[in-house]
Coordinates of C-alpha atoms in Angstrom, one line a residue:
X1 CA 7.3 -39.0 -0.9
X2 CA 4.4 -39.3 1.3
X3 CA 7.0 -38.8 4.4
X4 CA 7.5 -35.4 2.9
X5 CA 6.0 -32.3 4.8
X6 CA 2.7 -31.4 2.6
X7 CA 2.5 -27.2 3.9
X8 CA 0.3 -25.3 4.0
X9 CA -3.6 -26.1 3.2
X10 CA -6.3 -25.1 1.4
X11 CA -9.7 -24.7 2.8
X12 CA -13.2 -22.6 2.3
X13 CA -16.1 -20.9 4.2
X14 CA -19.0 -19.1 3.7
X15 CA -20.1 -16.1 5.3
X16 CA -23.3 -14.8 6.2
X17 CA -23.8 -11.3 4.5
X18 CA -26.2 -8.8 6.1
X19 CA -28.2 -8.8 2.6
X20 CA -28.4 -11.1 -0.4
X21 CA -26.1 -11.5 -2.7
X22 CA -25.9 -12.7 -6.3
X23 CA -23.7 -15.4 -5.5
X24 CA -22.3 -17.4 -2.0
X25 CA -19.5 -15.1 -0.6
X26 CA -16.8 -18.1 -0.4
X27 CA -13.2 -17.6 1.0
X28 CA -10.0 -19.6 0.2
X29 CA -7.7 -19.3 2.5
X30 CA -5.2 -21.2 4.1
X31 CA -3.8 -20.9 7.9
X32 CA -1.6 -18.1 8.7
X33 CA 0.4 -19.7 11.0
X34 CA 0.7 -22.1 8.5
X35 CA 1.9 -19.7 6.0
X36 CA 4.8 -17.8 8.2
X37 CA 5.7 -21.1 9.4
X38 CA 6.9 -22.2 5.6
X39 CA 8.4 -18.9 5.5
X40 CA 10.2 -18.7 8.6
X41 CA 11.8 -22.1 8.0
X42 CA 12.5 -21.9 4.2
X43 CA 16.2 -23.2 3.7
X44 CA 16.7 -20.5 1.1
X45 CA 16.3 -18.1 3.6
X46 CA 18.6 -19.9 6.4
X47 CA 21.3 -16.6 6.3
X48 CA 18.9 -14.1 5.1
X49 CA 16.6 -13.8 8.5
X50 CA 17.0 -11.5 11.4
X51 CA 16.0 -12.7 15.0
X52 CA 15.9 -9.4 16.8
X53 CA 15.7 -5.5 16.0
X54 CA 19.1 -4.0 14.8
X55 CA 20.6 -0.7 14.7
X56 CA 23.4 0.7 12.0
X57 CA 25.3 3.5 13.0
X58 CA 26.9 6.4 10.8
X59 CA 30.1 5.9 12.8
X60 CA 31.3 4.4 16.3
X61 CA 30.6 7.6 18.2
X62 CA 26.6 6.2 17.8
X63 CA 25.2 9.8 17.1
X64 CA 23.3 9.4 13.7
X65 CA 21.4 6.0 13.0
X66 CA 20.7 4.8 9.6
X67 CA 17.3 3.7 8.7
X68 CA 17.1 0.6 6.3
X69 CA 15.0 -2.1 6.6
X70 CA 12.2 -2.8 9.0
X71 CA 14.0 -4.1 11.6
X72 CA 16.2 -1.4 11.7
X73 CA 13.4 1.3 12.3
X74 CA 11.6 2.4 15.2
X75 CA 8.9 0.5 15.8
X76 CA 10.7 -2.7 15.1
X77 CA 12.2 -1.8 18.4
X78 CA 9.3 -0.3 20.5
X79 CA 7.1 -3.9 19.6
X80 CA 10.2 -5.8 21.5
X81 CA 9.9 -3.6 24.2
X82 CA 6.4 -4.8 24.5
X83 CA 6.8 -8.5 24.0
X84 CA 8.5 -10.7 27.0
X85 CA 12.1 -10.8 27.1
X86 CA 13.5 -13.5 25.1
X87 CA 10.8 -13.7 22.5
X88 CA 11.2 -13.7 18.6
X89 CA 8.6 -10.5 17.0
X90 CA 7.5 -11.5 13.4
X91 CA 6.9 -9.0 11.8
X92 CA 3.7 -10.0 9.6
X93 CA 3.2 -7.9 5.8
X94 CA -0.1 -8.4 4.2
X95 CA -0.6 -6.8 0.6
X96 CA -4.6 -6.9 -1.5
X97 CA -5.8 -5.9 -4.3
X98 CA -8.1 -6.6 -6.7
X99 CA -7.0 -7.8 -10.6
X100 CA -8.5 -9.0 -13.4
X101 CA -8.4 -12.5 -13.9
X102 CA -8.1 -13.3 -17.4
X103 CA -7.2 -10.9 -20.2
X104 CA -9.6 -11.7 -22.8
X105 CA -12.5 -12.4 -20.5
X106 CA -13.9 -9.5 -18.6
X107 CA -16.2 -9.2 -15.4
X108 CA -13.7 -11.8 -13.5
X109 CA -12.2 -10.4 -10.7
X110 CA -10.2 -11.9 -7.9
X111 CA -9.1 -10.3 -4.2
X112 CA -5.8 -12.0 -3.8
X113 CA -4.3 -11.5 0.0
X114 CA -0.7 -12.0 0.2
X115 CA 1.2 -12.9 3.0
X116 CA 5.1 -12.1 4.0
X117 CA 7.3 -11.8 6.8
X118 CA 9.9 -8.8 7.5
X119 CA 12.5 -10.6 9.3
X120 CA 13.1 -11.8 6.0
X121 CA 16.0 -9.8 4.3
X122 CA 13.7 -7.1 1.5
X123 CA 16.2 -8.0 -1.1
X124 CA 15.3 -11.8 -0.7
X125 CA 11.6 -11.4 -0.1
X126 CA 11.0 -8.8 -2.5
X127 CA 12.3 -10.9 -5.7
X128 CA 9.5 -13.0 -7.2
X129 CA 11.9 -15.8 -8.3
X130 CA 12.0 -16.8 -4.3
X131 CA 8.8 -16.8 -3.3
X132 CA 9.0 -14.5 -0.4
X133 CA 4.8 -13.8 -1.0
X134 CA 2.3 -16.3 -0.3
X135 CA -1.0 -16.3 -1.5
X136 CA -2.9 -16.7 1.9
X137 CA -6.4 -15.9 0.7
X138 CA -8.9 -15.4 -1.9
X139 CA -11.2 -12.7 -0.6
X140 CA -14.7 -13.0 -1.9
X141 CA -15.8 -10.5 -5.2
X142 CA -19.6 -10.5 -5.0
X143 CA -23.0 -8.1 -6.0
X144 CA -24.8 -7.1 -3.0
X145 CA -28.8 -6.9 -4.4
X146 CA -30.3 -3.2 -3.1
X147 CA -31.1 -0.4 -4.6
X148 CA -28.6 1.9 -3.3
X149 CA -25.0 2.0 -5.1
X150 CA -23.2 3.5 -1.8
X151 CA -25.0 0.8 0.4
X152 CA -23.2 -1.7 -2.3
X153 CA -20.2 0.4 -1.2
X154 CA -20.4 -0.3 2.1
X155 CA -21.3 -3.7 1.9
X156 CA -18.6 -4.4 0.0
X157 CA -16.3 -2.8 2.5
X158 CA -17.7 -4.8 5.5
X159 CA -17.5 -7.8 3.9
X160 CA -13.5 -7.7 3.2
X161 CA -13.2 -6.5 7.0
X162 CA -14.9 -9.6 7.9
X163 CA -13.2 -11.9 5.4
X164 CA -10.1 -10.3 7.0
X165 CA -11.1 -10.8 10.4
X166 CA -11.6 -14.6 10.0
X167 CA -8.9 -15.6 7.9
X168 CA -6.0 -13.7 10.3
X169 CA -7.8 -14.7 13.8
X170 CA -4.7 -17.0 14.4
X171 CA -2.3 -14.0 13.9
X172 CA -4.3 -11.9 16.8
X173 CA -4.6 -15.1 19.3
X174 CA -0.4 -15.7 18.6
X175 CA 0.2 -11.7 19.2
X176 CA -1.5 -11.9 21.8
X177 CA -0.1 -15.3 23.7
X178 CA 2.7 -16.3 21.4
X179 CA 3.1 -18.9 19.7
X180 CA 6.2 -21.9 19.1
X181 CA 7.9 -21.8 15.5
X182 CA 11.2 -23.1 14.4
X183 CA 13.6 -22.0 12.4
X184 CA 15.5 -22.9 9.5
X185 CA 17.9 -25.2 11.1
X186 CA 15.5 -26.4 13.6
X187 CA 15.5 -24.0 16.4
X188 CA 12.6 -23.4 18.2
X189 CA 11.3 -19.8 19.2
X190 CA 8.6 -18.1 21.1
X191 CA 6.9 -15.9 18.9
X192 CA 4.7 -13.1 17.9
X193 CA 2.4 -11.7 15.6
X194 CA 2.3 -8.4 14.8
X195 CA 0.9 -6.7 11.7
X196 CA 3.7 -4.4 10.5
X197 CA 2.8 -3.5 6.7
X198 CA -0.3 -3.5 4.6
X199 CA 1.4 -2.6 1.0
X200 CA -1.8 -1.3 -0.7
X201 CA -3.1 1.3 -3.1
X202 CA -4.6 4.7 -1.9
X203 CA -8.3 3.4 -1.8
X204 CA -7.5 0.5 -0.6
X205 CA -5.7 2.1 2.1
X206 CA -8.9 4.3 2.7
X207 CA -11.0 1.1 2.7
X208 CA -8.4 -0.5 5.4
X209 CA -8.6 2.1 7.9
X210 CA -12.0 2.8 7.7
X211 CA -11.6 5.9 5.9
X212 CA -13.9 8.1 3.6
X213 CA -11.8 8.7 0.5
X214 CA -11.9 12.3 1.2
X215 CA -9.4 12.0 4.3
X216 CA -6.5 10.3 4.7
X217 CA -5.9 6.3 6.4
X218 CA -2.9 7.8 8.1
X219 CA -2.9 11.4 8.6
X220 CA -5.9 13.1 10.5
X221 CA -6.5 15.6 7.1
X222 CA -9.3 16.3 5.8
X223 CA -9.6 17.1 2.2
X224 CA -10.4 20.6 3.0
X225 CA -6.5 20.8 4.3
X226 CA -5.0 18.5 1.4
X227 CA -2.1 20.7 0.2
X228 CA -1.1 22.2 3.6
X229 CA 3.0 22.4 3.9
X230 CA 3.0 20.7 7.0
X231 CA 1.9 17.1 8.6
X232 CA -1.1 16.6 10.0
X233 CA -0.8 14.6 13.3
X234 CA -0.9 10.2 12.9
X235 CA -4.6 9.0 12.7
X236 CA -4.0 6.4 15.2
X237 CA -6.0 3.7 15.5
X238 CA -7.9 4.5 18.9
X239 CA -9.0 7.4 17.2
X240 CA -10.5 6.1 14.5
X241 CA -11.8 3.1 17.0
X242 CA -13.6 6.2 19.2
X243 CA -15.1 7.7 15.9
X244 CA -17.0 5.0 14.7
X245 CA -18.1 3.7 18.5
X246 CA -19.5 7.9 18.7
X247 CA -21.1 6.9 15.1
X248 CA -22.5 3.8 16.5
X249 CA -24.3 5.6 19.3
X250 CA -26.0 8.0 17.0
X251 CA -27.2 5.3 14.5
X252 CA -27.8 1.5 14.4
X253 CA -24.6 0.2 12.0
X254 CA -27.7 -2.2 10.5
X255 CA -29.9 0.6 9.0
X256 CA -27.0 1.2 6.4
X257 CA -28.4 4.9 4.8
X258 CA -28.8 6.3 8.0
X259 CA -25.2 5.0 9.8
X260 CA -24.3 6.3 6.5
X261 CA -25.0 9.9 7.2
X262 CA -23.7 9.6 10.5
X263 CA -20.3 9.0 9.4
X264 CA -20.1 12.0 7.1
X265 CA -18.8 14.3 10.3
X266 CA -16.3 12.0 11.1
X267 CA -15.0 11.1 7.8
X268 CA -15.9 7.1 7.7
X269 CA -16.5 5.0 5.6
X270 CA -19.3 3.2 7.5
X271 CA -17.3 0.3 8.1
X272 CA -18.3 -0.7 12.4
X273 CA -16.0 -3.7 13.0
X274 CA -12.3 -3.4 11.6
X275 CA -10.5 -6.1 11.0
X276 CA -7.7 -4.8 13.1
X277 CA -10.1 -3.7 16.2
X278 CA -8.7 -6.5 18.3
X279 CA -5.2 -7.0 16.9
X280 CA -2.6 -6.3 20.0
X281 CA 0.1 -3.6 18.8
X282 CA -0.7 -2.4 15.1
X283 CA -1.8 0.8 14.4
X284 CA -3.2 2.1 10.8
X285 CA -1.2 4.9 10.7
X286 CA 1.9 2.8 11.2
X287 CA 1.2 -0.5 8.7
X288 CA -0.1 1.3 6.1
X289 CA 3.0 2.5 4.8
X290 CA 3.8 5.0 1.4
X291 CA 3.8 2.5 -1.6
X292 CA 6.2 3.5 -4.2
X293 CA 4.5 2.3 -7.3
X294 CA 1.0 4.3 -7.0
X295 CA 2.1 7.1 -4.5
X296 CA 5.1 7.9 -6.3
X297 CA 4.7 7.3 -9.5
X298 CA 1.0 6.9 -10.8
X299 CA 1.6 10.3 -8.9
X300 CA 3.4 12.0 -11.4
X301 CA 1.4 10.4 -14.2
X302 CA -2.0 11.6 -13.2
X303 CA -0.7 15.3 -11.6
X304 CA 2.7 16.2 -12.8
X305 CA 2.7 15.3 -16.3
X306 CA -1.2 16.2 -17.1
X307 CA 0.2 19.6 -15.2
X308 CA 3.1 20.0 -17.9
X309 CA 1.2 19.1 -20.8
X310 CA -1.9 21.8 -20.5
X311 CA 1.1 24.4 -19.7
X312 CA 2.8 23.0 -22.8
X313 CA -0.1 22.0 -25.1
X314 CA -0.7 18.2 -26.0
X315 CA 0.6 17.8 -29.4
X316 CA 3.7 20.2 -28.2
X317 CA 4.4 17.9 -25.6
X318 CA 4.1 14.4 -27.7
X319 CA 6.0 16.5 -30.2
X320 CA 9.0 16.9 -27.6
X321 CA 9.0 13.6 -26.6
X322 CA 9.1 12.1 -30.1
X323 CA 12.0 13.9 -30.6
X324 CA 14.0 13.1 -27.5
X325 CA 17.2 11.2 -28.4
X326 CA 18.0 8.1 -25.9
X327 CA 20.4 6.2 -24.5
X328 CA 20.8 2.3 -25.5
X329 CA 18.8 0.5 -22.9
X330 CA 16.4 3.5 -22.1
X331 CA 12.8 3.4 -23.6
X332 CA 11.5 6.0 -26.3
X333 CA 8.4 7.6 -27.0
X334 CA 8.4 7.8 -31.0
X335 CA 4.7 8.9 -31.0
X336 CA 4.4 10.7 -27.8
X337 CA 3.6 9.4 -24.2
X338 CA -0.3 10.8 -24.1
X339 CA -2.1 8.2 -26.5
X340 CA 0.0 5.3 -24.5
X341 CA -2.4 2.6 -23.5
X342 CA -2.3 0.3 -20.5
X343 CA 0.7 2.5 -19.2
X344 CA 2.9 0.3 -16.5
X345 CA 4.9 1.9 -13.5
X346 CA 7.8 1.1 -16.1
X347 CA 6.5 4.0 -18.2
X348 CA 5.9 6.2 -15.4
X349 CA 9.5 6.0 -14.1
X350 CA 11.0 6.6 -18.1
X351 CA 8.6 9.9 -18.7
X352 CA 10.0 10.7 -15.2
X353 CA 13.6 11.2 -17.0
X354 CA 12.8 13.2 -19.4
X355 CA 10.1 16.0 -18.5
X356 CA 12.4 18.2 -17.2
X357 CA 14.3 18.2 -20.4
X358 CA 11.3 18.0 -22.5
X359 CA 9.4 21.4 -20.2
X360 CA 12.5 23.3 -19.3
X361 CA 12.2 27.3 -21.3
X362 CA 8.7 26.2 -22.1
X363 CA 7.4 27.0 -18.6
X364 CA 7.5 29.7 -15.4
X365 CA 10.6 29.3 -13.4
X366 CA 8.6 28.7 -10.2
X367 CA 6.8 26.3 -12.5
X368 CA 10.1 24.4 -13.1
X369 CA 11.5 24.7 -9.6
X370 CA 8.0 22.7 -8.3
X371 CA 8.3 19.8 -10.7
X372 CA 11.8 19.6 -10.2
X373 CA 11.4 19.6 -6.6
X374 CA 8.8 16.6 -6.7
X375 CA 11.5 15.1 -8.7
X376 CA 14.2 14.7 -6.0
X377 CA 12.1 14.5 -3.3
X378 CA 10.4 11.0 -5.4
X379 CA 14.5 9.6 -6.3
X380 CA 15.1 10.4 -2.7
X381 CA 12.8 8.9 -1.1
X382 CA 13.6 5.7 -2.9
X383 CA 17.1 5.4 -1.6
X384 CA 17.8 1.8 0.7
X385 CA 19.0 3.6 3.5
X386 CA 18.9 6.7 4.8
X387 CA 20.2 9.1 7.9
X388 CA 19.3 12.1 9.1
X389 CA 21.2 14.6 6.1
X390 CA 19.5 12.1 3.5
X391 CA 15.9 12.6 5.5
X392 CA 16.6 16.3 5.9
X393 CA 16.8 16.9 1.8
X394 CA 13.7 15.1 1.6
X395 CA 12.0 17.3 3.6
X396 CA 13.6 20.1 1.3
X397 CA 12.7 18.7 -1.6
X398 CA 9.2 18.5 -0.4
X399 CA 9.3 22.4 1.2
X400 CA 10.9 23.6 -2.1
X401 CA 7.4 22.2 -3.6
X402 CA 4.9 24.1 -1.4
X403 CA 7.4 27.0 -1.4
X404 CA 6.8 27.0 -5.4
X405 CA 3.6 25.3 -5.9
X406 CA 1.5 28.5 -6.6
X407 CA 3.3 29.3 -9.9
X408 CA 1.2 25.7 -11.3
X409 CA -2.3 27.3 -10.0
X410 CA -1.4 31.2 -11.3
X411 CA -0.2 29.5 -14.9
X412 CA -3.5 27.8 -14.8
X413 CA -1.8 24.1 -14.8
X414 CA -4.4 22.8 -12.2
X415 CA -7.9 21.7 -14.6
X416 CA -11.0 20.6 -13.7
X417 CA -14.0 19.4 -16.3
X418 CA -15.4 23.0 -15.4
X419 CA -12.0 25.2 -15.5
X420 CA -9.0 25.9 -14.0
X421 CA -8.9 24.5 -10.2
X422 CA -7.8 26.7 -7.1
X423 CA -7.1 23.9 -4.4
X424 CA -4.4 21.3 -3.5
X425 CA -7.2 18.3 -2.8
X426 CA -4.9 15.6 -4.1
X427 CA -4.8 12.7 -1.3
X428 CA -2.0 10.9 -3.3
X429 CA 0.1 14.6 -3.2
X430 CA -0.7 15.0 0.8
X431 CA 0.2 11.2 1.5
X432 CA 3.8 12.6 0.9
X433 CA 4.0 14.2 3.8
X434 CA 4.3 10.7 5.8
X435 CA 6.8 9.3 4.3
X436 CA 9.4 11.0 6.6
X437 CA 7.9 9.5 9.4
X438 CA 7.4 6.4 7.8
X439 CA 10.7 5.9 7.1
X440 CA 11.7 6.7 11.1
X441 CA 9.0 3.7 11.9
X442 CA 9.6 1.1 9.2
X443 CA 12.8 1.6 7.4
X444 CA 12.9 2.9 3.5
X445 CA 9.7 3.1 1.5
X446 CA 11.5 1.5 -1.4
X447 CA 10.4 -2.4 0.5
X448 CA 6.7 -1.3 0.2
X449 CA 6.3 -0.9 -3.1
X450 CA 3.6 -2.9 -5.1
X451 CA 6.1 -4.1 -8.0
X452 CA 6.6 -7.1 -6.5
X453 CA 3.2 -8.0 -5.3
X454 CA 1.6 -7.0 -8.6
X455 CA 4.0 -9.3 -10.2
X456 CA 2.5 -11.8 -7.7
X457 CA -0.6 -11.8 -9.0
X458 CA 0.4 -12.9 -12.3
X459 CA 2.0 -15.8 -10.6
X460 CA -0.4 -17.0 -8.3
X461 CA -3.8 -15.6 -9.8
X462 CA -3.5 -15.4 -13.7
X463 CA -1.7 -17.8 -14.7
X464 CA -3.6 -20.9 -12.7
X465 CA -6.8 -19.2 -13.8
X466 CA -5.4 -19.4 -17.4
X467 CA -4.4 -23.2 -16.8
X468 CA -8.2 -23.7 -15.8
X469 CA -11.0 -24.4 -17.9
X470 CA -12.6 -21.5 -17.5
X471 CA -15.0 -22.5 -14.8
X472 CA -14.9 -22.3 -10.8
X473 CA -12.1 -19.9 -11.1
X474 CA -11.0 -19.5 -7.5
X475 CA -11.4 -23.1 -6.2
X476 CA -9.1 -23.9 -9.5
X477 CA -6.5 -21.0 -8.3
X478 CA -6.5 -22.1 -4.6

């Protein structure tokens, strides 16, 4: 047994935070390299790994291409282009978020990063029962001491960039000179690193680019132009990367109110040194892809369905539902779906059956046509593969929207605690718009969604912790 390969390790370090903290900022982490190496050479995955990019073709004639997974999209192929002939591109996926700990226990939070690699089939890696995530890295969960609550903001948010930027530093040095892996039946390959999906939550996404939460991480809107029927041009990353080196000149990153109040023209979030500043190839706008779970559907809980029910009235709608007669295997809402608690993307996607039945004759037509057209272009966009007549009736289901979309303002749908609203400044809503191109880039949206990394963190984070006796929770769980 002590012959036997031991994998990946564990390890820690402290960093050195600009001001004190309640506690030593500690990260658990293991190597990267490490990490894909386990991966790439798993012998569950022996058949289930592709080498190169691939294209699939509507017929022989080679006109219309099909977009599925990752390595089927565009910038699976433009990354080879850029690597030497003969190499192997891994494409990396990273996935964070913060989660409770324990359930009965409150004030303990962990910042699990997760690690996967795309050249892994997405209905292999993307079932929890294999193991295609690995937990690469607890990301330190600390109080900053000052005064200011948006200085704790910003701390916050330089210290994950940080944490980020020394745990994947083997990742940038093997994009950026390669680096020898085998396979799983021994083969070696010269390969690199590049980060091709961050599967995150909108203000994580925000935090990751650099953003200010009123703008987007991918598109260069501002919320002033959040419900335009058109996309905004990429927020590429030397963009952003110019911004904040404009910011820089104008105010010392270390005097933390001031550089504050310098980013508010250019729509940062104050954060100087991004953790993907000197990563070869990504590109914000490219890795942080549309995530199913809260773009989609968390989506349609907080807009859609609040939308319906001050149209409808709240008991009417509960009433409705409660009435509703299902299908064997399909859930029910006996008291209504408005006083659920602790609602799971589960419940999103079941309300999501029924409101069309429960609102239709109760509502505008115009009103109708909108939610039905945010409907299909949601189901749509969740297909495993599309071409380009599937892509064009997403974009129609999405035009149908904007086309229709004034009937939920006029019936006074859109509320605010001081009245009725008059603007679109929904970032989730406005996110749609990149999910076309996303799809052209990285294959179907459907891979990136947070279902399976959520389940994850039950996995990996709650249920050592609960193992544990309740003390040094993250040296326990790494």
């Amino acid at each position: 047994a002590e012959m036997l390969p031991s994998g990946p390790c564990w390890k820690s370090h402290t960093l050195l935070p600009q001001v004190s903290t309640k506690c030593k900022p500690i990260i658990y982490y293991q190597d990267p390299l490490e990490c894909l190496q386990s991966l790439l050479s798993h012998p569950l995955f022996t058949s289930h790994i592709s080498f190169i990019p691939w294209r699939v073709w509507l017929s022989s004639a080679q006109i219309v291409c099909i977009y599925e997974e990752w390595m089927s999209g565009n910038h699976a192929w433009s990354l080879q282009d850029q690597i030497p002939n003969g190499a192997m591109l891994l494409g990396v996926i990273l996935s964070s978020d913060k989660t409770n700990i324990l359930v009965m226990t409150g004030n303990r939070m962990a910042h699990p990063l997760l690690l996967s690699l795309a050249n892994i089939d997405t209905n292999i890696w993307s079932k929890g029962s294999l193991h295609g995530h690995v937990l690469l890295a607890l990301l330190p969960v600390i109080s900053f001491i000052h005064g200011k609550t948006r200085v704790h903001s910003l701390l916050s948010d330089r210290l994950i960039h940080e944490s980020l930027d020394f745990v994947l530093k083997p990742l940038k040095v093997a994009v950026a000179i390669g680096v020898m892996m085998s396979d799983p039946v021994g083969n070696l390959h010269y390969c690199f690193t590049p980060l091709i999906a961050y599967i995150a939550d909108t203000p994580e996404q925000s935090l990751l680019a650099c953003i200010s939460p009123k703008a987007l991480p991918v598109l260069t809107t501002v919320y002033k132009e959040f419900g335009d029927p058109f996309p905004h041009p990429p927020l590429t990353a030397g963009r952003t990367l110019d911004d904040i080196e404009c910011v820089c000149t104008e105010a010392d990153p270390n005097d933390f109110e001031e550089f504050l109040k310098a980013t508010k023209h250019y729509s940062l979030s104050g954060v100087h040194k991004p953790f993907w500043r000197d990563w070869l190839l990504p590109d914000p706008s490219k890795f942080l892809t549309p995530e199913v779970l809260h773009h989609f559907h968390c989506l349609f809980w907080d807009h859609d369905l609040q939308w319906c029910s001050i149209i409808l009235g709240l008991a009417e709608i509960d009433y409705c539902f409660s009435l509703i007669q299902t299908p064997v295997g399909y859930c029910s809402f006996g008291e209504g779906v408005l006083k659920l608690k602790q609602v799971t993307g589960c419940d999103h996607r079941a309300v999501q059956r029924y409101i069309i039945g429960v609102i239709m004759g109760a509502v505008p037509p115009k009103f109708l046509l909108s939610i039905n057209a945010l409907l299909s272009f949601r189901y749509l966009a969740q297909m495993p593969h599309f071409d380009h007549d599937t892509l064009a009736r997403v974009e129609t289901a999405l035009k149908t929207f904007h086309d229709n979309k004034a009937a939920i303002i006029s019936s006074s749908g859109r509320q605010g605690s001081n009245g009725p609203l008059q603007h679109w400044e929904i970032p989730k809503l406005e996110l749609l718009q990149h999910v076309v191109s996303s799809i052209h880039n990285s294959g179907a949206v459907m891979q990136w969604t947070a279902d399976v990394t959520e389940h994850a963190h039950v996995t990996e984070i709650k249920q050592p912790a609960c193992a544990g006796n309740n003390k040094d929770y993250y040296a326990q769980i790494a």
